[in-house]
Amino acid sequence: MANTFAFAETRGGTLRKVALEAVTAARQIADATGGGEVHALLVGAPGVATQAERLGQYGADVVIVVENAALALYSPEVVAATAAERIRTGGYRAAVFSASAQGKDLAPRVAAKLGVSMAGDVTAFAVDGDSVVVKHPVNTGKVIATLALTGAPAVLTLRPGAVQAAEAARTPRVENAAPALDPAAARVVPKELITGNTAKLDLGEAPVIVSGGRGLRAPENFKLLEDLAAAFGNAAVGATRAVTDDGWRPHSDQIGQTGRLVSPDLYIACGISGAIQHLAGMRTSRTIVAVNKDREAPIFKLADYGIVGDVLEVLPALTEAVKRVKR
Amino acid sequence: MKMAVCIKRVADMETRFRIAADGRSVDQAGLKFDISDFDGYAVEVALQIKEKEGQGDITVLSLGPDIVQEQLRKALSMGADRAVQLKTDQVPFDGLLIARVLADALRDGGYDLILFGRMAIDSSNQTVGPMTAELLDLPCITAASGLDIANGRGTARRELEGAAELLEFPLPAVVTIDEGIARPRLPSLKGIMGAKKKPLEVKPVSLGEPHLTVKSMELPPERTGGRILGEGPAAVPELVRLLQTEAKVL
Ligand SMILES: Cc1cc2nc3c(=O)[nH]c(=O)nc-3n(C[C@H](O)[C@H](O)[C@H](O)COP(=O)(O)OP(=O)(O)OC[C@H]3O[C@@H](n4cnc5c(N)ncnc54)[C@H](O)[C@@H]3O)c2cc1C
Ligand SMILES: Nc1ncnc2c1ncn2[C@@H]1O[C@H](COP(=O)(O)O)[C@@H](O)[C@H]1O
């Protein structure tokens, strides 16, 4: 029986979905060791404590709340020092972070402070005696490595969506703590959070992604993808690098090796050739559909279902058909 | 400004990998190798800073067997000034072991800026850069998609999920480079000739005990794929039917 640590990632004072996934994973690890406690760390500006209850709902027994007026934005050095101190004194079996932009920044700092090895971008895990055994895609997802993490605690970042957040309701004990580093003493200073259209579903959270490439021909034709996404109601719009490089879509919409790694239930690739760097970001999607005018396009080798044709003609027809189903 | 860039030799990803006989690694036969993509961007960032300031000195470092000298020479031919091979028989999977050796090699170098790739394209670990920074107790920015250095300070941009953030930091510092800042230049013929005369130091190093080890490697299950339903809008009804009845996603 051993306790497990989870980092509860927030943005703008609200929990992100990946925080609940981290707590769920920590719960599973604690249960696998015979039922220890899950301790979640929640850091933010005053008011962030309101999020503690939700962490309890997903299985946190203890929520360590660190509130400080200077911590409205993620401050890497302060959060790393605070997490490392808690993990050092808490005697945890494992510490779970998300493989999000923030978690991937934070976890290696914490592991190095603790002097322990860590596994990044984990898609599955199991406790096996003294080791935690994890799956981790390497070589742009073309090879899957099974790794043994033998340090204590086992530090890992969990790929978003690898675990479904599951309720395991309890009323958490809340412990208030101070940051382990005075925010005024941090050398790296966060200046600004630039948020896009926050009403939009995030690519990492959307069950359906409709994605467009150069085959859409012009930026204004992305309206066709937005219409299809709206017809689904639970969809986000992604893009290839060809399109984000040309400024047709924001960089943050890019899917692939150098963009977002996504695995939605349904991925619809429109006018996308299927370069490996793009496939690296979406090949683990559950169902893949491709629309391309070139029958030989590599994307068809990966797609479950393909339509050969002009996206500008196929998309409106698909949008109408989806609307009819959803009505 | 004195800069260091840590680069890794990796296989070209445009290939169909096979698992080696040991079941724990990728078969190296027939693979082509190059500087890991993001590390190439990091070299380019260093070169551009040097060009902008009109002076500077760039050291490239790589940990691994003698064959990594190929990639060090390439970085020299792009314009780096000197290279250091941290000689080991193998490159471990455990990023902490690599970070410890790199930190020891960098500690007394007097570098103003130490650059890494955001991640090695083969390991996909994304740990070595920030771990090295911690061991050196230097400020660190990870996955910078924008970087501005002036008067001993830096400003960096990082891409988040559906957002971005701006951070400021003092030098000396460690920065890991995402794409979007710089496209690496190709070595010129003159650069290639010049690189042969640039210093490449070989330092044998020993690695610690790993606590992250590869148990096995496998290829992901093949997707069946390739099922073309038809042409143009006429194929849409069949697609919708399959999404509902077979894939059950609609
Ligand atoms: C280091 C590195 C990292 C990279 N990272 C990424 C990444 O993260 N994400 C990414 O996406 N790319 C990435 N790339 C780029 C990648 O190699 C490809 O260049 C890019 O994915 C191609 O985008 P595309 O499919 O939109 O364009 P193209 O390859 O030009 O394909 C356009 C497709 O549209 C089809 N088409 C044209 N007109 C129509 C029409 N009217 N109707 C239907 N189909 C049509 C064509 O047949 C073609 O298949 C990276 C490259 C490098 C070197
Ligand atoms: N063997 C190595 N030699 C030099 N630098 C390395 C080595 N391995 C990793 N790095 C650096 O660390 C970065 C991150 O690697 P990783 O943590 O393995 O994803 C790489 O982009 C390189 O800049």
Short mmCIF file of N, CA, C and O in Angstrom, two decimals, chain B residues 35-144:
data_model
loop_
_atom_site.label_atom_id
_atom_site.label_comp_id
_atom_site.label_asym_id
_atom_site.label_seq_id
_atom_site.Cartn_x
_atom_site.Cartn_y
_atom_site.Cartn_z
N ILE B 35 21.21 14.73 -37.69
CA ILE B 35 20.98 15.46 -36.44
C ILE B 35 19.47 15.45 -36.18
O ILE B 35 18.70 15.70 -37.11
N SER B 36 19.06 15.18 -34.96
CA SER B 36 17.64 15.19 -34.62
C SER B 36 17.03 16.55 -35.02
O SER B 36 17.64 17.60 -34.82
N ASP B 37 15.82 16.53 -35.60
CA ASP B 37 15.21 17.73 -36.21
C ASP B 37 15.31 18.98 -35.34
O ASP B 37 15.79 20.02 -35.78
N PHE B 38 14.83 18.87 -34.09
CA PHE B 38 14.79 20.06 -33.24
C PHE B 38 16.19 20.53 -32.86
O PHE B 38 16.41 21.71 -32.63
N ASP B 39 17.13 19.59 -32.80
CA ASP B 39 18.51 19.96 -32.48
C ASP B 39 19.10 20.77 -33.64
O ASP B 39 19.91 21.67 -33.43
N GLY B 40 18.70 20.42 -34.86
CA GLY B 40 19.12 21.20 -36.03
C GLY B 40 18.59 22.62 -35.94
O GLY B 40 19.29 23.59 -36.25
N TYR B 41 17.33 22.75 -35.48
CA TYR B 41 16.77 24.10 -35.29
C TYR B 41 17.59 24.85 -34.24
O TYR B 41 17.84 26.05 -34.38
N ALA B 42 18.00 24.13 -33.20
CA ALA B 42 18.75 24.79 -32.11
C ALA B 42 20.10 25.29 -32.63
O ALA B 42 20.53 26.39 -32.27
N VAL B 43 20.76 24.48 -33.48
CA VAL B 43 22.03 24.93 -34.07
C VAL B 43 21.78 26.20 -34.87
O VAL B 43 22.53 27.19 -34.77
N GLU B 44 20.71 26.20 -35.66
CA GLU B 44 20.39 27.37 -36.49
C GLU B 44 20.12 28.60 -35.62
O GLU B 44 20.57 29.71 -35.95
N VAL B 45 19.41 28.42 -34.52
CA VAL B 45 19.14 29.56 -33.62
C VAL B 45 20.46 30.15 -33.11
O VAL B 45 20.64 31.37 -33.11
N ALA B 46 21.39 29.27 -32.72
CA ALA B 46 22.69 29.75 -32.22
C ALA B 46 23.43 30.51 -33.32
O ALA B 46 23.99 31.59 -33.07
N LEU B 47 23.41 29.98 -34.53
CA LEU B 47 24.10 30.64 -35.64
C LEU B 47 23.50 32.02 -35.90
O LEU B 47 24.22 33.00 -36.13
N GLN B 48 22.19 32.10 -35.85
CA GLN B 48 21.54 33.40 -36.12
C GLN B 48 21.84 34.42 -35.02
O GLN B 48 22.01 35.61 -35.31
N ILE B 49 21.92 33.95 -33.76
CA ILE B 49 22.27 34.88 -32.68
C ILE B 49 23.69 35.39 -32.89
O ILE B 49 23.96 36.59 -32.78
N LYS B 50 24.58 34.47 -33.24
CA LYS B 50 25.99 34.86 -33.47
C LYS B 50 26.06 35.87 -34.62
O LYS B 50 26.77 36.88 -34.53
N GLU B 51 25.31 35.61 -35.69
CA GLU B 51 25.35 36.52 -36.84
C GLU B 51 24.79 37.90 -36.47
O GLU B 51 25.32 38.92 -36.86
N LYS B 52 23.73 37.89 -35.69
CA LYS B 52 23.10 39.15 -35.31
C LYS B 52 24.03 39.99 -34.43
O LYS B 52 24.12 41.21 -34.59
N GLU B 53 24.71 39.30 -33.51
CA GLU B 53 25.60 40.03 -32.61
C GLU B 53 26.94 40.34 -33.25
O GLU B 53 27.73 41.11 -32.70
N GLY B 54 27.22 39.72 -34.39
CA GLY B 54 28.49 39.97 -35.07
C GLY B 54 29.67 39.28 -34.42
O GLY B 54 30.80 39.42 -34.87
N GLN B 55 29.42 38.54 -33.36
CA GLN B 55 30.50 37.78 -32.71
C GLN B 55 29.87 36.71 -31.83
O GLN B 55 28.68 36.75 -31.54
N GLY B 56 30.71 35.78 -31.41
CA GLY B 56 30.21 34.72 -30.56
C GLY B 56 30.98 33.44 -30.82
O GLY B 56 31.79 33.37 -31.74
N ASP B 57 30.70 32.45 -29.99
CA ASP B 57 31.42 31.19 -30.11
C ASP B 57 30.43 30.06 -29.81
O ASP B 57 29.75 30.09 -28.78
N ILE B 58 30.35 29.11 -30.72
CA ILE B 58 29.35 28.04 -30.57
C ILE B 58 30.04 26.68 -30.45
O ILE B 58 30.78 26.27 -31.33
N THR B 59 29.77 26.01 -29.32
CA THR B 59 30.26 24.64 -29.12
C THR B 59 29.09 23.68 -29.29
O THR B 59 28.02 23.91 -28.72
N VAL B 60 29.28 22.64 -30.08
CA VAL B 60 28.24 21.60 -30.17
C VAL B 60 28.73 20.37 -29.41
O VAL B 60 29.92 20.03 -29.46
N LEU B 61 27.81 19.73 -28.69
CA LEU B 61 28.16 18.54 -27.90
C LEU B 61 27.24 17.39 -28.27
O LEU B 61 26.04 17.61 -28.49
N SER B 62 27.80 16.20 -28.32
CA SER B 62 26.95 15.03 -28.50
C SER B 62 27.51 13.88 -27.70
O SER B 62 28.73 13.65 -27.67
N LEU B 63 26.62 13.16 -27.04
CA LEU B 63 27.02 11.99 -26.25
C LEU B 63 26.75 10.75 -27.07
O LEU B 63 25.64 10.57 -27.57
N GLY B 64 27.77 9.90 -27.18
CA GLY B 64 27.57 8.65 -27.91
C GLY B 64 28.88 8.10 -28.43
O GLY B 64 29.95 8.65 -28.18
N PRO B 65 28.80 7.00 -29.20
CA PRO B 65 30.00 6.38 -29.77
C PRO B 65 30.59 7.24 -30.89
O PRO B 65 30.00 8.24 -31.29
N ASP B 66 31.74 6.83 -31.42
CA ASP B 66 32.47 7.66 -32.37
C ASP B 66 31.65 8.10 -33.58
O ASP B 66 31.90 9.15 -34.16
N ILE B 67 30.68 7.32 -33.93
CA ILE B 67 29.87 7.62 -35.12
C ILE B 67 29.13 8.97 -34.99
O ILE B 67 28.79 9.58 -35.99
N VAL B 68 28.92 9.44 -33.75
CA VAL B 68 28.23 10.74 -33.59
C VAL B 68 29.10 11.89 -34.11
O VAL B 68 28.62 13.01 -34.28
N GLN B 69 30.39 11.60 -34.37
CA GLN B 69 31.25 12.65 -34.94
C GLN B 69 30.72 13.12 -36.30
O GLN B 69 30.95 14.25 -36.69
N GLU B 70 30.01 12.22 -37.01
CA GLU B 70 29.39 12.62 -38.28
C GLU B 70 28.46 13.82 -38.08
O GLU B 70 28.47 14.77 -38.85
N GLN B 71 27.63 13.74 -37.04
CA GLN B 71 26.67 14.82 -36.79
C GLN B 71 27.37 16.07 -36.23
O GLN B 71 26.99 17.19 -36.54
N LEU B 72 28.41 15.85 -35.41
CA LEU B 72 29.17 17.00 -34.90
C LEU B 72 29.83 17.74 -36.07
O LEU B 72 29.80 18.96 -36.14
N ARG B 73 30.38 16.97 -37.02
CA ARG B 73 31.02 17.59 -38.19
C ARG B 73 29.98 18.35 -39.01
O ARG B 73 30.26 19.42 -39.56
N LYS B 74 28.79 17.79 -39.12
CA LYS B 74 27.77 18.50 -39.89
C LYS B 74 27.46 19.84 -39.23
O LYS B 74 27.34 20.86 -39.91
N ALA B 75 27.34 19.83 -37.89
CA ALA B 75 27.05 21.09 -37.19
C ALA B 75 28.20 22.08 -37.38
O ALA B 75 27.98 23.28 -37.54
N LEU B 76 29.43 21.58 -37.39
CA LEU B 76 30.59 22.45 -37.64
C LEU B 76 30.51 23.02 -39.06
O LEU B 76 30.81 24.20 -39.28
N SER B 77 30.06 22.19 -40.00
CA SER B 77 30.00 22.68 -41.38
C SER B 77 28.85 23.68 -41.56
O SER B 77 28.89 24.52 -42.46
N MET B 78 27.86 23.62 -40.69
CA MET B 78 26.80 24.65 -40.71
C MET B 78 27.33 25.97 -40.17
O MET B 78 26.78 27.03 -40.45
N GLY B 79 28.39 25.90 -39.32
CA GLY B 79 28.96 27.14 -38.82
C GLY B 79 29.35 27.15 -37.35
O GLY B 79 29.87 28.14 -36.85
N ALA B 80 29.08 26.04 -36.63
CA ALA B 80 29.52 25.98 -35.23
C ALA B 80 31.05 26.03 -35.18
O ALA B 80 31.71 25.68 -36.16
N ASP B 81 31.60 26.48 -34.05
CA ASP B 81 33.04 26.72 -33.99
C ASP B 81 33.85 25.53 -33.48
O ASP B 81 34.98 25.34 -33.87
N ARG B 82 33.28 24.78 -32.56
CA ARG B 82 34.03 23.65 -32.00
C ARG B 82 33.04 22.58 -31.55
O ARG B 82 31.86 22.86 -31.37
N ALA B 83 33.58 21.35 -31.41
CA ALA B 83 32.70 20.23 -31.06
C ALA B 83 33.31 19.39 -29.96
O ALA B 83 34.54 19.33 -29.83
N VAL B 84 32.44 18.78 -29.18
CA VAL B 84 32.88 17.87 -28.12
C VAL B 84 32.07 16.59 -28.22
O VAL B 84 30.83 16.63 -28.19
N GLN B 85 32.75 15.47 -28.35
CA GLN B 85 32.08 14.17 -28.26
C GLN B 85 32.25 13.66 -26.84
O GLN B 85 33.37 13.53 -26.35
N LEU B 86 31.15 13.37 -26.18
CA LEU B 86 31.19 12.76 -24.85
C LEU B 86 31.07 11.27 -25.12
O LEU B 86 29.98 10.76 -25.40
N LYS B 87 32.19 10.61 -25.09
CA LYS B 87 32.28 9.27 -25.66
C LYS B 87 31.76 8.19 -24.72
O LYS B 87 32.26 8.01 -23.61
N THR B 88 30.73 7.48 -25.19
CA THR B 88 30.20 6.30 -24.49
C THR B 88 29.99 5.23 -25.54
O THR B 88 29.95 5.53 -26.74
N ASP B 89 29.84 3.98 -25.11
CA ASP B 89 29.58 2.90 -26.08
C ASP B 89 28.18 3.02 -26.64
O ASP B 89 27.93 2.71 -27.79
N GLN B 90 27.25 3.43 -25.78
CA GLN B 90 25.86 3.46 -26.17
C GLN B 90 25.22 4.74 -25.68
O GLN B 90 25.74 5.39 -24.78
N VAL B 91 24.05 5.06 -26.25
CA VAL B 91 23.28 6.20 -25.77
C VAL B 91 22.14 5.62 -24.93
O VAL B 91 21.31 4.87 -25.44
N PRO B 92 22.11 5.92 -23.64
CA PRO B 92 21.08 5.31 -22.79
C PRO B 92 19.70 5.92 -23.06
O PRO B 92 19.59 7.03 -23.59
N PHE B 93 18.65 5.19 -22.71
CA PHE B 93 17.29 5.72 -22.88
C PHE B 93 16.95 6.66 -21.72
O PHE B 93 16.11 7.54 -21.85
N ASP B 94 17.59 6.45 -20.59
CA ASP B 94 17.30 7.23 -19.38
C ASP B 94 17.88 8.64 -19.52
O ASP B 94 19.10 8.83 -19.48
N GLY B 95 17.01 9.63 -19.68
CA GLY B 95 17.44 11.01 -19.91
C GLY B 95 18.27 11.58 -18.76
O GLY B 95 19.13 12.44 -18.98
N LEU B 96 18.04 11.11 -17.54
CA LEU B 96 18.78 11.65 -16.39
C LEU B 96 20.27 11.33 -16.52
O LEU B 96 21.11 12.16 -16.17
N LEU B 97 20.59 10.15 -17.04
CA LEU B 97 22.01 9.79 -17.19
C LEU B 97 22.68 10.70 -18.22
O LEU B 97 23.82 11.14 -18.02
N ILE B 98 21.96 10.99 -19.31
CA ILE B 98 22.51 11.89 -20.34
C ILE B 98 22.67 13.29 -19.75
O ILE B 98 23.70 13.94 -19.91
N ALA B 99 21.64 13.73 -19.02
CA ALA B 99 21.66 15.08 -18.45
C ALA B 99 22.84 15.25 -17.48
O ALA B 99 23.48 16.29 -17.44
N ARG B 100 23.12 14.21 -16.70
CA ARG B 100 24.23 14.32 -15.73
C ARG B 100 25.57 14.52 -16.44
O ARG B 100 26.38 15.35 -16.04
N VAL B 101 25.78 13.75 -17.52
CA VAL B 101 27.04 13.87 -18.25
C VAL B 101 27.11 15.24 -18.93
O VAL B 101 28.15 15.91 -18.89
N LEU B 102 26.02 15.66 -19.55
CA LEU B 102 26.01 16.96 -20.23
C LEU B 102 26.24 18.08 -19.22
O LEU B 102 27.01 19.01 -19.48
N ALA B 103 25.60 18.00 -18.06
CA ALA B 103 25.75 19.05 -17.05
C ALA B 103 27.21 19.14 -16.61
O ALA B 103 27.77 20.24 -16.50
N ASP B 104 27.86 17.99 -16.42
CA ASP B 104 29.28 18.02 -16.02
C ASP B 104 30.13 18.65 -17.11
O ASP B 104 31.06 19.40 -16.82
N ALA B 105 29.80 18.35 -18.36
CA ALA B 105 30.61 18.89 -19.47
C ALA B 105 30.38 20.39 -19.66
O ALA B 105 31.25 21.09 -20.16
N LEU B 106 29.18 20.86 -19.30
CA LEU B 106 28.83 22.26 -19.55
C LEU B 106 29.15 23.19 -18.38
O LEU B 106 29.29 24.40 -18.56
N ARG B 107 29.25 22.61 -17.17
CA ARG B 107 29.26 23.39 -15.94
C ARG B 107 30.28 24.53 -15.93
O ARG B 107 29.93 25.67 -15.63
N ASP B 108 31.52 24.23 -16.27
CA ASP B 108 32.56 25.26 -16.16
C ASP B 108 32.90 25.90 -17.50
O ASP B 108 33.95 26.52 -17.66
N GLY B 109 31.97 25.77 -18.46
CA GLY B 109 32.25 26.28 -19.80
C GLY B 109 32.04 27.77 -19.97
O GLY B 109 32.40 28.34 -20.99
N GLY B 110 31.41 28.40 -18.99
CA GLY B 110 31.16 29.83 -19.10
C GLY B 110 30.17 30.20 -20.19
O GLY B 110 30.25 31.27 -20.79
N TYR B 111 29.20 29.32 -20.47
CA TYR B 111 28.24 29.59 -21.55
C TYR B 111 27.18 30.59 -21.11
O TYR B 111 26.67 30.51 -20.00
N ASP B 112 26.82 31.49 -22.00
CA ASP B 112 25.72 32.43 -21.73
C ASP B 112 24.37 31.78 -22.06
O ASP B 112 23.36 32.10 -21.47
N LEU B 113 24.42 30.92 -23.08
CA LEU B 113 23.17 30.31 -23.55
C LEU B 113 23.45 28.87 -23.95
O LEU B 113 24.38 28.61 -24.72
N ILE B 114 22.65 27.94 -23.40
CA ILE B 114 22.80 26.52 -23.73
C ILE B 114 21.50 26.07 -24.38
O ILE B 114 20.43 26.19 -23.78
N LEU B 115 21.61 25.57 -25.62
CA LEU B 115 20.41 25.21 -26.37
C LEU B 115 20.29 23.69 -26.52
O LEU B 115 21.29 22.98 -26.67
N PHE B 116 19.05 23.23 -26.52
CA PHE B 116 18.71 21.83 -26.78
C PHE B 116 17.57 21.82 -27.78
O PHE B 116 16.92 22.84 -28.01
N GLY B 117 17.29 20.64 -28.33
CA GLY B 117 16.05 20.44 -29.06
C GLY B 117 14.94 20.27 -28.04
O GLY B 117 15.17 19.87 -26.91
N ARG B 118 13.70 20.56 -28.46
CA ARG B 118 12.56 20.32 -27.58
C ARG B 118 12.51 18.85 -27.19
O ARG B 118 12.25 18.50 -26.05
N MET B 119 12.73 17.96 -28.16
CA MET B 119 12.83 16.54 -27.84
C MET B 119 13.67 15.86 -28.90
O MET B 119 13.80 16.35 -30.03
N ALA B 120 14.25 14.73 -28.52
CA ALA B 120 14.93 13.90 -29.50
C ALA B 120 13.84 13.16 -30.26
O ALA B 120 12.93 12.60 -29.65
N ILE B 121 13.96 13.16 -31.58
CA ILE B 121 12.87 12.65 -32.39
C ILE B 121 12.73 11.13 -32.26
O ILE B 121 11.67 10.57 -32.50
N ASP B 122 13.79 10.46 -31.82
CA ASP B 122 13.68 9.00 -31.63
C ASP B 122 13.13 8.65 -30.24
O ASP B 122 12.12 7.98 -30.11
N SER B 123 13.74 9.19 -29.18
CA SER B 123 13.28 8.83 -27.83
C SER B 123 11.92 9.45 -27.51
O SER B 123 11.14 8.89 -26.75
N SER B 124 11.65 10.61 -28.08
CA SER B 124 10.44 11.38 -27.77
C SER B 124 10.26 11.59 -26.27
O SER B 124 9.14 11.65 -25.78
N ASN B 125 11.37 11.68 -25.54
CA ASN B 125 11.28 11.79 -24.08
C ASN B 125 11.02 13.22 -23.62
O ASN B 125 10.28 13.45 -22.68
N GLN B 126 11.70 14.15 -24.23
CA GLN B 126 11.56 15.55 -23.86
C GLN B 126 11.94 15.82 -22.40
O GLN B 126 11.25 16.53 -21.68
N THR B 127 13.03 15.19 -21.97
CA THR B 127 13.45 15.38 -20.57
C THR B 127 14.86 15.91 -20.42
O THR B 127 15.16 16.58 -19.41
N VAL B 128 15.75 15.65 -21.36
CA VAL B 128 17.17 15.92 -21.15
C VAL B 128 17.46 17.42 -20.92
O VAL B 128 18.23 17.78 -20.03
N GLY B 129 16.82 18.29 -21.71
CA GLY B 129 17.09 19.72 -21.59
C GLY B 129 16.78 20.27 -20.20
O GLY B 129 17.67 20.77 -19.50
N PRO B 130 15.51 20.20 -19.77
CA PRO B 130 15.19 20.75 -18.44
C PRO B 130 15.90 20.03 -17.29
O PRO B 130 16.21 20.66 -16.28
N MET B 131 16.19 18.74 -17.46
CA MET B 131 16.95 18.05 -16.39
C MET B 131 18.36 18.62 -16.29
O MET B 131 18.87 18.87 -15.19
N THR B 132 19.00 18.85 -17.45
CA THR B 132 20.35 19.43 -17.43
C THR B 132 20.32 20.80 -16.78
O THR B 132 21.19 21.15 -15.96
N ALA B 133 19.31 21.60 -17.11
CA ALA B 133 19.19 22.94 -16.53
C ALA B 133 19.08 22.87 -15.01
O ALA B 133 19.73 23.64 -14.29
N GLU B 134 18.28 21.94 -14.51
CA GLU B 134 18.14 21.79 -13.05
C GLU B 134 19.47 21.43 -12.42
O GLU B 134 19.84 21.98 -11.38
N LEU B 135 20.18 20.49 -13.04
CA LEU B 135 21.45 20.04 -12.47
C LEU B 135 22.47 21.18 -12.47
O LEU B 135 23.36 21.23 -11.62
N LEU B 136 22.34 22.11 -13.43
CA LEU B 136 23.24 23.26 -13.49
C LEU B 136 22.69 24.44 -12.69
O LEU B 136 23.34 25.48 -12.61
N ASP B 137 21.48 24.30 -12.17
CA ASP B 137 20.78 25.38 -11.47
C ASP B 137 20.71 26.65 -12.34
O ASP B 137 20.97 27.76 -11.88
N LEU B 138 20.32 26.45 -13.61
CA LEU B 138 20.16 27.60 -14.51
C LEU B 138 18.69 27.80 -14.83
O LEU B 138 17.92 26.84 -14.87
N PRO B 139 18.28 29.04 -15.10
CA PRO B 139 16.91 29.27 -15.57
C PRO B 139 16.69 28.50 -16.88
O PRO B 139 17.62 28.38 -17.68
N CYS B 140 15.48 28.02 -17.08
CA CYS B 140 15.22 27.18 -18.25
C CYS B 140 13.86 27.48 -18.86
O CYS B 140 12.88 27.66 -18.14
N ILE B 141 13.84 27.55 -20.18
CA ILE B 141 12.60 27.66 -20.94
C ILE B 141 12.52 26.41 -21.81
O ILE B 141 13.50 26.08 -22.49
N THR B 142 11.41 25.70 -21.79
CA THR B 142 11.28 24.51 -22.65
C THR B 142 10.39 24.82 -23.83
O THR B 142 9.46 25.63 -23.74
N ALA B 143 10.67 24.15 -24.94
CA ALA B 143 9.83 24.20 -26.15
C ALA B 143 9.52 25.62 -26.58
O ALA B 143 8.37 25.98 -26.83
N ALA B 144 10.58 26.44 -26.71
CA ALA B 144 10.38 27.82 -27.14
C ALA B 144 10.07 27.85 -28.64
O ALA B 144 10.80 27.27 -29.43
#
